[in-house]
Coordinates of C-alpha atoms and ligand atoms in Angstrom, one line a residue:
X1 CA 9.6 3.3 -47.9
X2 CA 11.4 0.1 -46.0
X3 CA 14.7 2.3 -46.4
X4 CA 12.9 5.3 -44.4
X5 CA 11.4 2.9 -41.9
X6 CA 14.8 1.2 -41.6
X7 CA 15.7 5.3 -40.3
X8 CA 12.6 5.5 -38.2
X9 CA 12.2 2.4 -36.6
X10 CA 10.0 4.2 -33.7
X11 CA 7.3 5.1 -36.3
X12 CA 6.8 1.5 -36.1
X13 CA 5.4 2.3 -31.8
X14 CA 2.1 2.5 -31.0
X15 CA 1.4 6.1 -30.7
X16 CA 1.7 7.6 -27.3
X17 CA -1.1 7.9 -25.3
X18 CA -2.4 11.3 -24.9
X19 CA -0.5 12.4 -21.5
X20 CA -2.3 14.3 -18.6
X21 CA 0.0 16.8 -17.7
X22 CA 1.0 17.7 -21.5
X23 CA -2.9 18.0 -22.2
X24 CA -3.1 20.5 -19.1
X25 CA -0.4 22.1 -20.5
X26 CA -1.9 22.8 -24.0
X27 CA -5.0 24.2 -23.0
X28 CA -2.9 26.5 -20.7
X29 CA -0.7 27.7 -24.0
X30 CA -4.2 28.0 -25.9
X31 CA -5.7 30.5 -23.2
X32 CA -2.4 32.4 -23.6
X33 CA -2.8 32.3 -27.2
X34 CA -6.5 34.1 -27.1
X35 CA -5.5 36.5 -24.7
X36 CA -2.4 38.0 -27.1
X37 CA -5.0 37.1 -29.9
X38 CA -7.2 39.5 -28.1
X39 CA -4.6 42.0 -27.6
X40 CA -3.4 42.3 -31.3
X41 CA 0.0 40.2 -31.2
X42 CA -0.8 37.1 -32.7
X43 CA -2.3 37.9 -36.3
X44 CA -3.1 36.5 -39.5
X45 CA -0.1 36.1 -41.8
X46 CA 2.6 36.7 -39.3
X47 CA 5.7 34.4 -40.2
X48 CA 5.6 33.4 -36.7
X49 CA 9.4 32.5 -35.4
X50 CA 11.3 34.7 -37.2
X51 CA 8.6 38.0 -36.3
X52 CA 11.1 39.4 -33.6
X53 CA 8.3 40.8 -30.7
X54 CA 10.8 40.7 -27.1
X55 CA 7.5 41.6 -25.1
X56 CA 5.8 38.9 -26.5
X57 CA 9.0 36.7 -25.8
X58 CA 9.1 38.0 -21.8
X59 CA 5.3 37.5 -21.6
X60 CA 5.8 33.8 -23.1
X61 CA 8.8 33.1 -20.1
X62 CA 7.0 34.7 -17.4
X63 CA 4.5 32.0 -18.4
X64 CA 7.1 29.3 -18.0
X65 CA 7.4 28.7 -22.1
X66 CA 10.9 29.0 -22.9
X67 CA 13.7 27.1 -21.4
X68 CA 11.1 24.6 -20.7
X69 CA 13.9 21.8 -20.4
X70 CA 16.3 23.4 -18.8
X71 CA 17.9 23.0 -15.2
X72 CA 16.5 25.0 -12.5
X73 CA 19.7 26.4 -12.0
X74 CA 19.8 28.2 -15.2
X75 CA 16.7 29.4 -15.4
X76 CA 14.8 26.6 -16.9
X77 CA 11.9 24.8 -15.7
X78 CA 13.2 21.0 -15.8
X79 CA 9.9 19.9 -18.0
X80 CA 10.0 17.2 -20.6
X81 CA 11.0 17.5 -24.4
X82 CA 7.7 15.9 -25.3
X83 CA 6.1 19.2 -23.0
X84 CA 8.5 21.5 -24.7
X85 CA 7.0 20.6 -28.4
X86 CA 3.4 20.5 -27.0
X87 CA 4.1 24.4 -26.2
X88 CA 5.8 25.1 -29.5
X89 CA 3.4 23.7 -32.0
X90 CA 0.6 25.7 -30.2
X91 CA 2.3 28.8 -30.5
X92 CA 4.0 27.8 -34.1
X93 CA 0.3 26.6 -35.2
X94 CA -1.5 30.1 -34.1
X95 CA 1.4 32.1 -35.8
X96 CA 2.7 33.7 -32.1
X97 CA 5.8 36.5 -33.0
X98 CA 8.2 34.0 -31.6
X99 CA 11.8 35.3 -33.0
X100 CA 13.2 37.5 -30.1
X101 CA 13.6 33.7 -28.4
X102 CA 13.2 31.1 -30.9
X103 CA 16.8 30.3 -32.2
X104 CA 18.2 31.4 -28.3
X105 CA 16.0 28.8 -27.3
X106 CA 15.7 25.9 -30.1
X107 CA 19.6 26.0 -30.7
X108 CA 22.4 28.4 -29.3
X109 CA 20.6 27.9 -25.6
X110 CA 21.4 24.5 -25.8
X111 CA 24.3 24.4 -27.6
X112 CA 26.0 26.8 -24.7
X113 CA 24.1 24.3 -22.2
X114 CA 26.4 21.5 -23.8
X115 CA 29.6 23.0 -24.2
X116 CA 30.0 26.7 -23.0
X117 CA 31.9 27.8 -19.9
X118 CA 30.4 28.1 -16.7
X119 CA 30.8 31.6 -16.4
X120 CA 28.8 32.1 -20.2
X121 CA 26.3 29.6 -18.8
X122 CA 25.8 31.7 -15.9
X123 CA 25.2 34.9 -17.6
X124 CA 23.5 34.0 -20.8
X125 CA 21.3 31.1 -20.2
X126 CA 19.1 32.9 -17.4
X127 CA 18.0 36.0 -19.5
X128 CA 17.3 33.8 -22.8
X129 CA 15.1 31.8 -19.6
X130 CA 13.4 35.1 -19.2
X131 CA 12.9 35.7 -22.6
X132 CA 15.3 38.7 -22.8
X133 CA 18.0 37.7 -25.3
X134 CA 18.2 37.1 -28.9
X135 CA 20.6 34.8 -30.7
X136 CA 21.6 34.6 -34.1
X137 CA 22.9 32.2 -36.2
X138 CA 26.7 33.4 -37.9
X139 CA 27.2 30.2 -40.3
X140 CA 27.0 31.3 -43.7
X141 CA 28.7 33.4 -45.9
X142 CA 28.8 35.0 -49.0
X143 CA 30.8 32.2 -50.5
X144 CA 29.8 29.5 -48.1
X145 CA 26.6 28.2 -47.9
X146 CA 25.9 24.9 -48.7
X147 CA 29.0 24.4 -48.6
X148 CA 29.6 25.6 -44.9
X149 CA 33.2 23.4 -44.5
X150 CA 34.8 26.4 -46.6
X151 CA 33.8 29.6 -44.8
X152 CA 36.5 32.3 -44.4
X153 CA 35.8 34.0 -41.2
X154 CA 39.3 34.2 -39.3
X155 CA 39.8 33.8 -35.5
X156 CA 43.1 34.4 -34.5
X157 CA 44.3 33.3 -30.9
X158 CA 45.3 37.2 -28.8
X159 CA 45.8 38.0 -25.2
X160 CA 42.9 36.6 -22.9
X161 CA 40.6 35.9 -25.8
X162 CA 40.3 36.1 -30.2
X163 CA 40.6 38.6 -32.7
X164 CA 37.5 38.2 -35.4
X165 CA 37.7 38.7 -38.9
X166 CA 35.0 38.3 -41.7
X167 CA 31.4 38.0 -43.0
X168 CA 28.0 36.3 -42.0
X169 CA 25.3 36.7 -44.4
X170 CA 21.5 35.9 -44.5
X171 CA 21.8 36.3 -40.6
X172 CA 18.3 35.9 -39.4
X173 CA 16.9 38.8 -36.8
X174 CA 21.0 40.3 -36.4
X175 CA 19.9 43.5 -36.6
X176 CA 17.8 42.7 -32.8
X177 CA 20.3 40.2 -31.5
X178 CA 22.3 40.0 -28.7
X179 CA 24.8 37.3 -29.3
X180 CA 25.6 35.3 -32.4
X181 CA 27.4 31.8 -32.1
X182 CA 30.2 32.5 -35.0
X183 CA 31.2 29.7 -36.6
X184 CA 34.9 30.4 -37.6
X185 CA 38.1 29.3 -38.5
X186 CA 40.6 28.8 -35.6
X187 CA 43.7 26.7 -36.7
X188 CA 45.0 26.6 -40.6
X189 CA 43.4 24.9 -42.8
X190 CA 44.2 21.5 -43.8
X191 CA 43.8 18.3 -45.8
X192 CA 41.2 17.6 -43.4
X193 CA 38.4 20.6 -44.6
X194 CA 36.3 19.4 -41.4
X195 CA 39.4 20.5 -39.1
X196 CA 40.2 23.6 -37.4
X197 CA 36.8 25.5 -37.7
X198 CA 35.5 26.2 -34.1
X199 CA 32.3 27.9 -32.4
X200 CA 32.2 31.4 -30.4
X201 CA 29.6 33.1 -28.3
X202 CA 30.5 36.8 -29.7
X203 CA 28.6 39.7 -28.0
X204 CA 26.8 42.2 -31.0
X205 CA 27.4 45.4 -28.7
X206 CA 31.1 45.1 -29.2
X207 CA 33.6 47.8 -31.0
X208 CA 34.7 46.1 -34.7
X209 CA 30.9 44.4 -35.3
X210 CA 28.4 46.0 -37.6
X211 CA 25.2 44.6 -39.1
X212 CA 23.7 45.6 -43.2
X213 CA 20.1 45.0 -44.0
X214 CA 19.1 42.8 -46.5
X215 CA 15.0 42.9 -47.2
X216 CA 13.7 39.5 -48.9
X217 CA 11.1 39.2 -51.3
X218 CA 8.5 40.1 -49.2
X219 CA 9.4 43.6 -48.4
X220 CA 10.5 42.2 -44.9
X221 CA 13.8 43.1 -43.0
X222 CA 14.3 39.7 -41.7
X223 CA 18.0 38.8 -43.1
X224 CA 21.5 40.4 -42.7
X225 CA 24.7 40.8 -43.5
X226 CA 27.2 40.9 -40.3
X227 CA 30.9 42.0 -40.5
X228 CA 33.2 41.6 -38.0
X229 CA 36.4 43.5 -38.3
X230 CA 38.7 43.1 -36.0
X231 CA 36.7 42.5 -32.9
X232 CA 37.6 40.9 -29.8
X233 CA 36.3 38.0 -27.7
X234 CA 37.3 36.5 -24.8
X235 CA 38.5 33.4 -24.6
X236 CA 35.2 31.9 -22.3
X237 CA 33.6 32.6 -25.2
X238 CA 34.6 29.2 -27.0
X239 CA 32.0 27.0 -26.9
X240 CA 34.1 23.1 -26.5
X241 CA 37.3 22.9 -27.4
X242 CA 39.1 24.9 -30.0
X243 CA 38.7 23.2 -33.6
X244 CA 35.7 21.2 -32.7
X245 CA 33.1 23.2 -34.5
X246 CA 32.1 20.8 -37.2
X247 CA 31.0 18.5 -34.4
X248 CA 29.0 21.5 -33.0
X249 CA 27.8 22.6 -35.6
X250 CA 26.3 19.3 -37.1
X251 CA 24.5 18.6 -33.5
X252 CA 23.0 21.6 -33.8
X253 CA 21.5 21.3 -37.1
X254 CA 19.8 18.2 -36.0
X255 CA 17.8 20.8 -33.4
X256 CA 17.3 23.0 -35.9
X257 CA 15.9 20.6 -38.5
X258 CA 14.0 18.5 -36.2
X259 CA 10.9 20.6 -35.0
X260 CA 7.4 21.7 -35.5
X261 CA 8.7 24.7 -37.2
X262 CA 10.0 23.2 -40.1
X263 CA 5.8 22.3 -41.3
X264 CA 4.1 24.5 -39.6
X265 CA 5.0 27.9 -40.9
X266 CA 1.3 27.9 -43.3
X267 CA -0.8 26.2 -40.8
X268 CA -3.0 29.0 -40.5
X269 CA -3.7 28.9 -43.9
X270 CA -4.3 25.4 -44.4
X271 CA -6.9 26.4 -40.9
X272 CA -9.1 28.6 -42.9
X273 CA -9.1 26.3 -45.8
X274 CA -10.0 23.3 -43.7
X275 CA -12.6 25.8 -41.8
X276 CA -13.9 27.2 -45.4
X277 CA -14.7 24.2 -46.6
X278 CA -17.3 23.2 -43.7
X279 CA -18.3 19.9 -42.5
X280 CA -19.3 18.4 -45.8
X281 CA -16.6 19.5 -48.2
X282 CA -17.0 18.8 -51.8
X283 CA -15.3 15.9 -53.8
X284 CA -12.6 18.5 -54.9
X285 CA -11.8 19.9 -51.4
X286 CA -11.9 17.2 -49.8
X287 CA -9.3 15.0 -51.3
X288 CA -6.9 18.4 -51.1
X289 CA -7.2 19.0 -47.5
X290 CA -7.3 15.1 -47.1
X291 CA -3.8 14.7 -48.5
X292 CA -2.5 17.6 -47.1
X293 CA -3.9 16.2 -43.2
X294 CA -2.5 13.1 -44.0
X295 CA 0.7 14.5 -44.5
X296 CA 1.0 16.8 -42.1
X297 CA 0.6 14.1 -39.0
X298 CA 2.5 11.4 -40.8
X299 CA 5.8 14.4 -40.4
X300 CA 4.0 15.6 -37.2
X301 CA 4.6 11.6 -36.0
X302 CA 8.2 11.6 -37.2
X303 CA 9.1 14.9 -35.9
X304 CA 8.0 13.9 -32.6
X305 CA 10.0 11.1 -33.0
X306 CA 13.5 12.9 -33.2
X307 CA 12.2 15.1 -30.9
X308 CA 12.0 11.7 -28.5
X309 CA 15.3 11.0 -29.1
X310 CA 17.2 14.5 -29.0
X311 CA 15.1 14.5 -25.6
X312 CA 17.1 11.3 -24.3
X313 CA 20.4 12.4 -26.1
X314 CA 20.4 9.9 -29.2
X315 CA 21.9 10.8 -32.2
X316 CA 19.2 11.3 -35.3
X317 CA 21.8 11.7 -37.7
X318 CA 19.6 11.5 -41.3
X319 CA 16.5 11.7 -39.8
X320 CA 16.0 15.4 -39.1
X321 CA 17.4 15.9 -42.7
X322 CA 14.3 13.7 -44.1
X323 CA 12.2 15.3 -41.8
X324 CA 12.7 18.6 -42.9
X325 CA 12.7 18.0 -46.4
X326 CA 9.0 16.3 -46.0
X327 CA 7.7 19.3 -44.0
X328 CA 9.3 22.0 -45.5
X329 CA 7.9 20.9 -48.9
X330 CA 4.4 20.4 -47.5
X331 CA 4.8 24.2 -45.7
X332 CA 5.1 25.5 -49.4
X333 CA 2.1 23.5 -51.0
X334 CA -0.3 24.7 -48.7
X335 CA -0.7 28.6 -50.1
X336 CA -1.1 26.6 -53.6
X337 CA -3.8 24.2 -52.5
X338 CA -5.5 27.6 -50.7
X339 CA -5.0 29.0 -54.3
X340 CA -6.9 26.3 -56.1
X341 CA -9.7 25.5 -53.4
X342 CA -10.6 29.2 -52.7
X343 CA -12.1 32.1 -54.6
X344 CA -9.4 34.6 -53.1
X345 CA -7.0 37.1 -54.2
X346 CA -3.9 37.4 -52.5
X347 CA -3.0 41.1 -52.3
X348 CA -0.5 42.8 -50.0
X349 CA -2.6 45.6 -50.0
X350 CA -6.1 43.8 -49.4
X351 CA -7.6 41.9 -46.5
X352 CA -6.2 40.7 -43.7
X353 CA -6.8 37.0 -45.4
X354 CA -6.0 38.4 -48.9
X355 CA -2.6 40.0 -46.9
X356 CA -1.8 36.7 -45.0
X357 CA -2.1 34.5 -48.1
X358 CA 0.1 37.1 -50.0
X359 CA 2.7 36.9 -47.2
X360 CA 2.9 33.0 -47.0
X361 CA 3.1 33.1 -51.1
X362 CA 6.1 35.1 -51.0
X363 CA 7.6 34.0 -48.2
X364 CA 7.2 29.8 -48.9
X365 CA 10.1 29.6 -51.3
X366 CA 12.8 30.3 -48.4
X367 CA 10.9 27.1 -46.1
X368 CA 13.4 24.9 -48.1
X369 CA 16.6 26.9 -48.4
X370 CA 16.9 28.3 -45.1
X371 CA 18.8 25.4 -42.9
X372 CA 20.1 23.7 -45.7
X373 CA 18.4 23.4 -49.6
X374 CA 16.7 20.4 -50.6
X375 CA 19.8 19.4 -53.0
X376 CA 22.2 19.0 -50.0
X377 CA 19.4 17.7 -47.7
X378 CA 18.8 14.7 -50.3
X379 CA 22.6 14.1 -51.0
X380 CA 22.7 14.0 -46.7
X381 CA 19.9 11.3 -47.0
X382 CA 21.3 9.3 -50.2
X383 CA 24.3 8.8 -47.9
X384 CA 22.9 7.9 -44.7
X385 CA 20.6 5.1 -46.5
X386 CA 24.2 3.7 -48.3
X387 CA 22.9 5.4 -51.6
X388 CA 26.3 7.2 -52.2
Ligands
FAD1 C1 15.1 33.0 -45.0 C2 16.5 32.5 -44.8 C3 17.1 32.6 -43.5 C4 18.4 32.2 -43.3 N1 18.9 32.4 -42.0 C5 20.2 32.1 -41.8 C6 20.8 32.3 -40.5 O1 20.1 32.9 -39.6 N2 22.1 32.1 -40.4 C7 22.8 31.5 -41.3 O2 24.0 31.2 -41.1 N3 22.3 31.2 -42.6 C8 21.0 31.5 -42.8 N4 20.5 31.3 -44.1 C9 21.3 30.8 -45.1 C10 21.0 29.4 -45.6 O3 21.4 28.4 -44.7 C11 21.7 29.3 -47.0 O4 21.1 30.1 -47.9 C12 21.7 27.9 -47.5 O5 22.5 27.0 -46.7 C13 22.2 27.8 -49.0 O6 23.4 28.4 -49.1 P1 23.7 29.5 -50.3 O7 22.6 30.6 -50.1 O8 25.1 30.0 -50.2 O9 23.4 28.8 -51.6 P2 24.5 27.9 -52.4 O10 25.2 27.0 -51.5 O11 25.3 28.8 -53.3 O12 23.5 27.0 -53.3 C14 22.9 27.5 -54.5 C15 22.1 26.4 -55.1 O13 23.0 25.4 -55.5 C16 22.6 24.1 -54.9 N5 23.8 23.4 -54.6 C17 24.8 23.8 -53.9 N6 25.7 22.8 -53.7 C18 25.2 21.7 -54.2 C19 25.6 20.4 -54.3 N7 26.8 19.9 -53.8 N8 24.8 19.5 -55.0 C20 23.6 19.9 -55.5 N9 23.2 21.2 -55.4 C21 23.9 22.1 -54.8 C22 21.8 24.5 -53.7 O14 20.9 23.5 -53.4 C23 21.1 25.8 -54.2 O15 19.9 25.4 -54.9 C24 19.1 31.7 -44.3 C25 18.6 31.6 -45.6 C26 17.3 32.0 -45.9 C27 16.7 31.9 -47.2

C-alpha cells in the first residue's frame, strides 16, 4: 500500500470541497438525464459509452456536454477538467448511449487538440463539439495487441499525403465512425521497436477502406475489423511529427485509462441492489454492498486524481494503469454480488432487470481486456514501482 501511495501522493489531500458551480452543473446533467429517461434513451442495461445514439450525442452538445474543456475557438466551452468528470459520471452512472462521442471526445479530440494541423483542427474539432462525429480507435491488430510495438499496418510516404496498408481489429463503433486515428508504421523498422510507428487522422468515407463486423458474446455488433488497402491520406493528416506515434499513443492511453468509465460500466446494477436492499439491509447485504461502496469511492478518489493532473498537463504515467485495473475489476464483481444478494434470473429474453443483468453478465469479461489486459497492465505497474 505505501508503494501505491508513493504513486498517488494526492490521495494523501483533503478531499475537495464540494464546488458551487460543479454542484449547479450536476443537477443540470441529472434533469437532462430524466428528461431522455422519460423519452426512452437512457434504459436499463444499456452498455452506456460504447451504445452508438448521434441524436443523443447532438442533444448532449447542444446542452454544452462535450468538448467541455475545449477552447472557444474550436467549439469547446473552456470549463474545467474537474466540470468535465462531474458531467461524465452522471451520464456514465445513469447508462446514457454515449458512443457516437465518447472516444471523439475522451481521446482522438484531444489528441488532434495536441498535435494535429491547424487546418484538421479547424474542420474536425467543431463537429465532434457539436456532437456530430465519431472516432475510432485503429491500434490493434490481428497479431498485435498487447503487444502494440509490432503492428503491421504500412504507411508509405506519396505525393501530397500516404498510401495505407493493413488491418485494425476489435475496432469499437467503425462501422458508425467518421475518422479513425491509425496507428501505423511510417519509417523501417529498427533495433529500436518503439521507432518509426506514427499516428494519422484517416477519413472512413474514403476509396481503399472497408469495415467487417464482428458480434461479441452478447449478440451485440459493437467491434470490427477495418482494412485499409491502399488508401490515401493527406499529409495534414499526421498528427506530430512523423515517427512519433509511440509518444502519442502512450499519452493517450493515460486519457483512456484514467476516467469514470473504466468503474462505472455496472453502476446501475449495483443501484438496484443498493435500492433492493432498503434502509436496513441484512447482515449478508450489507457487508456486500459495503465493500463494494467502499471500493468504488476509494477508485472514484484516485480517478479524480489523474483526472486533476491530466487537467493541469502532468504526466500520470502508472497511475491510470492501477487505476483501471482497480475499477475495471470492481465493474465485473458487481453482476456477481447482484447474483448472490438477489433472487433474480438473468434472462436475455425476460425482464427489463432480468435483460440488464444478462447484458452486464456477458458483457463484464471485456471491462478488463479492452484498453489493455490485466497481465500487461500489472507488468506496466511492477515496473513503474522498480518491481521489474
Ligand atoms: C470490447 C473490446 C473493445 C475493444 N476496442 C478496441 C478499439 O476500439 N480499438 C483498438 O485498437 N483495440 C480495441 N480492443 C482491443 C484490445 O485493446 C485488445 O484486445 C487487447 O489489447 C489485447 O490484445 P489481444 O486481443 O491481441 O490479446 P493478446 O495480446 O494476444 O493477449 C492474449 C492473452 O495473453 C496475455 N498476454 C499477452 N502478452 C503478455 C505478456 N507479455 N505477459 C503476460 N500476459 C500476456 C494477455 O493478457 C491476454 O490474456 C478492444 C477489445 C475489446 C475486448
Amino acid at each position: 500500500m505505501t508503494s501505491v501511495f508513493r504513486l498517488f501522493p494526492d490521495l494523501h489531500a483533503a478531499p475537495a470541497a464540494p464546488r458551487d458551480n460543479a454542484e449547479a452543473l450536476r443537477a443540470r446533467v441529472r434533469a437532462f438525464v430524466a428528461e431522455e429517461r422519460a423519452r426512452g434513451t437512457i434504459t436499463l442495461g444499456r452498455q452506456s459509452w460504447t451504445t452508438y445514439d448521434r441524436a443523443f450525442s447532438e442533444r448532449c452538445a447542444a446542452r454544452g456536454f462535450v468538448a467541455m474543456t475545449w477552447p472557444k475557438e474550436y467549439g469547446g466551452h473552456e470549463r474545467t477538467a474537474f466540470e468535465r468528470y462531474v458531467v461524465c459520471e452522471e451520464l456514465l452512472a445513469a447508462g446514457a448511449p454515449l458512443g457516437s462521442h465518447w472516444i471523439a471526445d475522451r481521446q482522438s479530440g484531444p489528441q488532434i487538440m495536441r498535435n494535429g494541423s491547424e487546418k484538421v483542427k479547424r474542420e474536425i474539432l467543431p463537429r465532434i463539439a457539436a456532437g456530430q462525429c465519431t472516432f475510432g480507435i485503429g491500434m490493434s491488430e490481428p497479431d498485435s495487441g498487447s503487444d502494440l510495438s509490432s503492428i503491421r499496418t504500412r504507411a508509405v510516404r506519396v505525393d501530397g499525403g500516404y498510401r495505407v496498408d493493413g488491418r485494425k481489429v476489435w475496432t469499437t463503433n467503425a462501422q458508425h465512425a467518421d475518422y479513425l486515428i491509425v496507428l501505423c508504421r511510417t519509417e523501417p523498422q529498427t533495433e529500436d521497436r518503439y521507432a518509426g510507428l506514427s499516428q494519422l487522422v484517416v477519413p472512413m468515407n474514403a476509396e481503399g477502406v472497408s469495415v467487417r463486423s464482428l458480434i461479441n458474446l452478447a449478440g451485440e455488433h459493437e467491434l470490427n475489423e477495418v482494412v485499409f488497402d491502399g488508401n490515401f491520406v493527406p499529409e495534414d493528416h499526421l498528427l506530430g511529427q512523423g515517427g512519433d506515434g509511440w509518444r502519442l499513443v502512450t499519452e493517450e492511453l493515460a486519457f483512456e485509462r484514467s476516467g469514470p468509465d473504466r468503474f462505472l460500466s455496472t453502476f446501475g446494477i449495483f443501484s438496484i441492489m443498493a435500492q433492493a436492499a432498503g434502509a436496513e439491509p441484512d447482515r449478508h447485504a450489507a457487508l456486500e454492498i459495503g465493500r463494494l461502496v467502499s471500493r468504488l469511492s476509494a477508485v472514484r478518489q484516485m480517478s479524480l486524481a489523474i483526472n486533476g493532473r491530466l487537467g493541469r498537463g502532468e504526466h500520470v504515467g502508472g497511475m491510470a494503469t492501477i487505476m483501471k485495473d482497480l475499477g475495471t475489476a470492481l465493474e465485473q464483481e458487481i453482476p456477481d454480488a447482484a447474483r448472490r444478494l438477489m433472487d433474480v434470473r438473468p434472462s436475455e429474453d425476460g425482464n427489463e432487470w432480468e435483460g440488464a443483468l444478462a447484458s452486464a453478465i456477458l458483457n463484464a469479461p471485456c471491462f478488463s481486456l479492452r484498453g489493455g489486459t490485466r497481465e500487461i497492465l500489472k507488468g506496466i505497474i511492477a515496473r513503474e514501482l522498480g518491481l521489474r
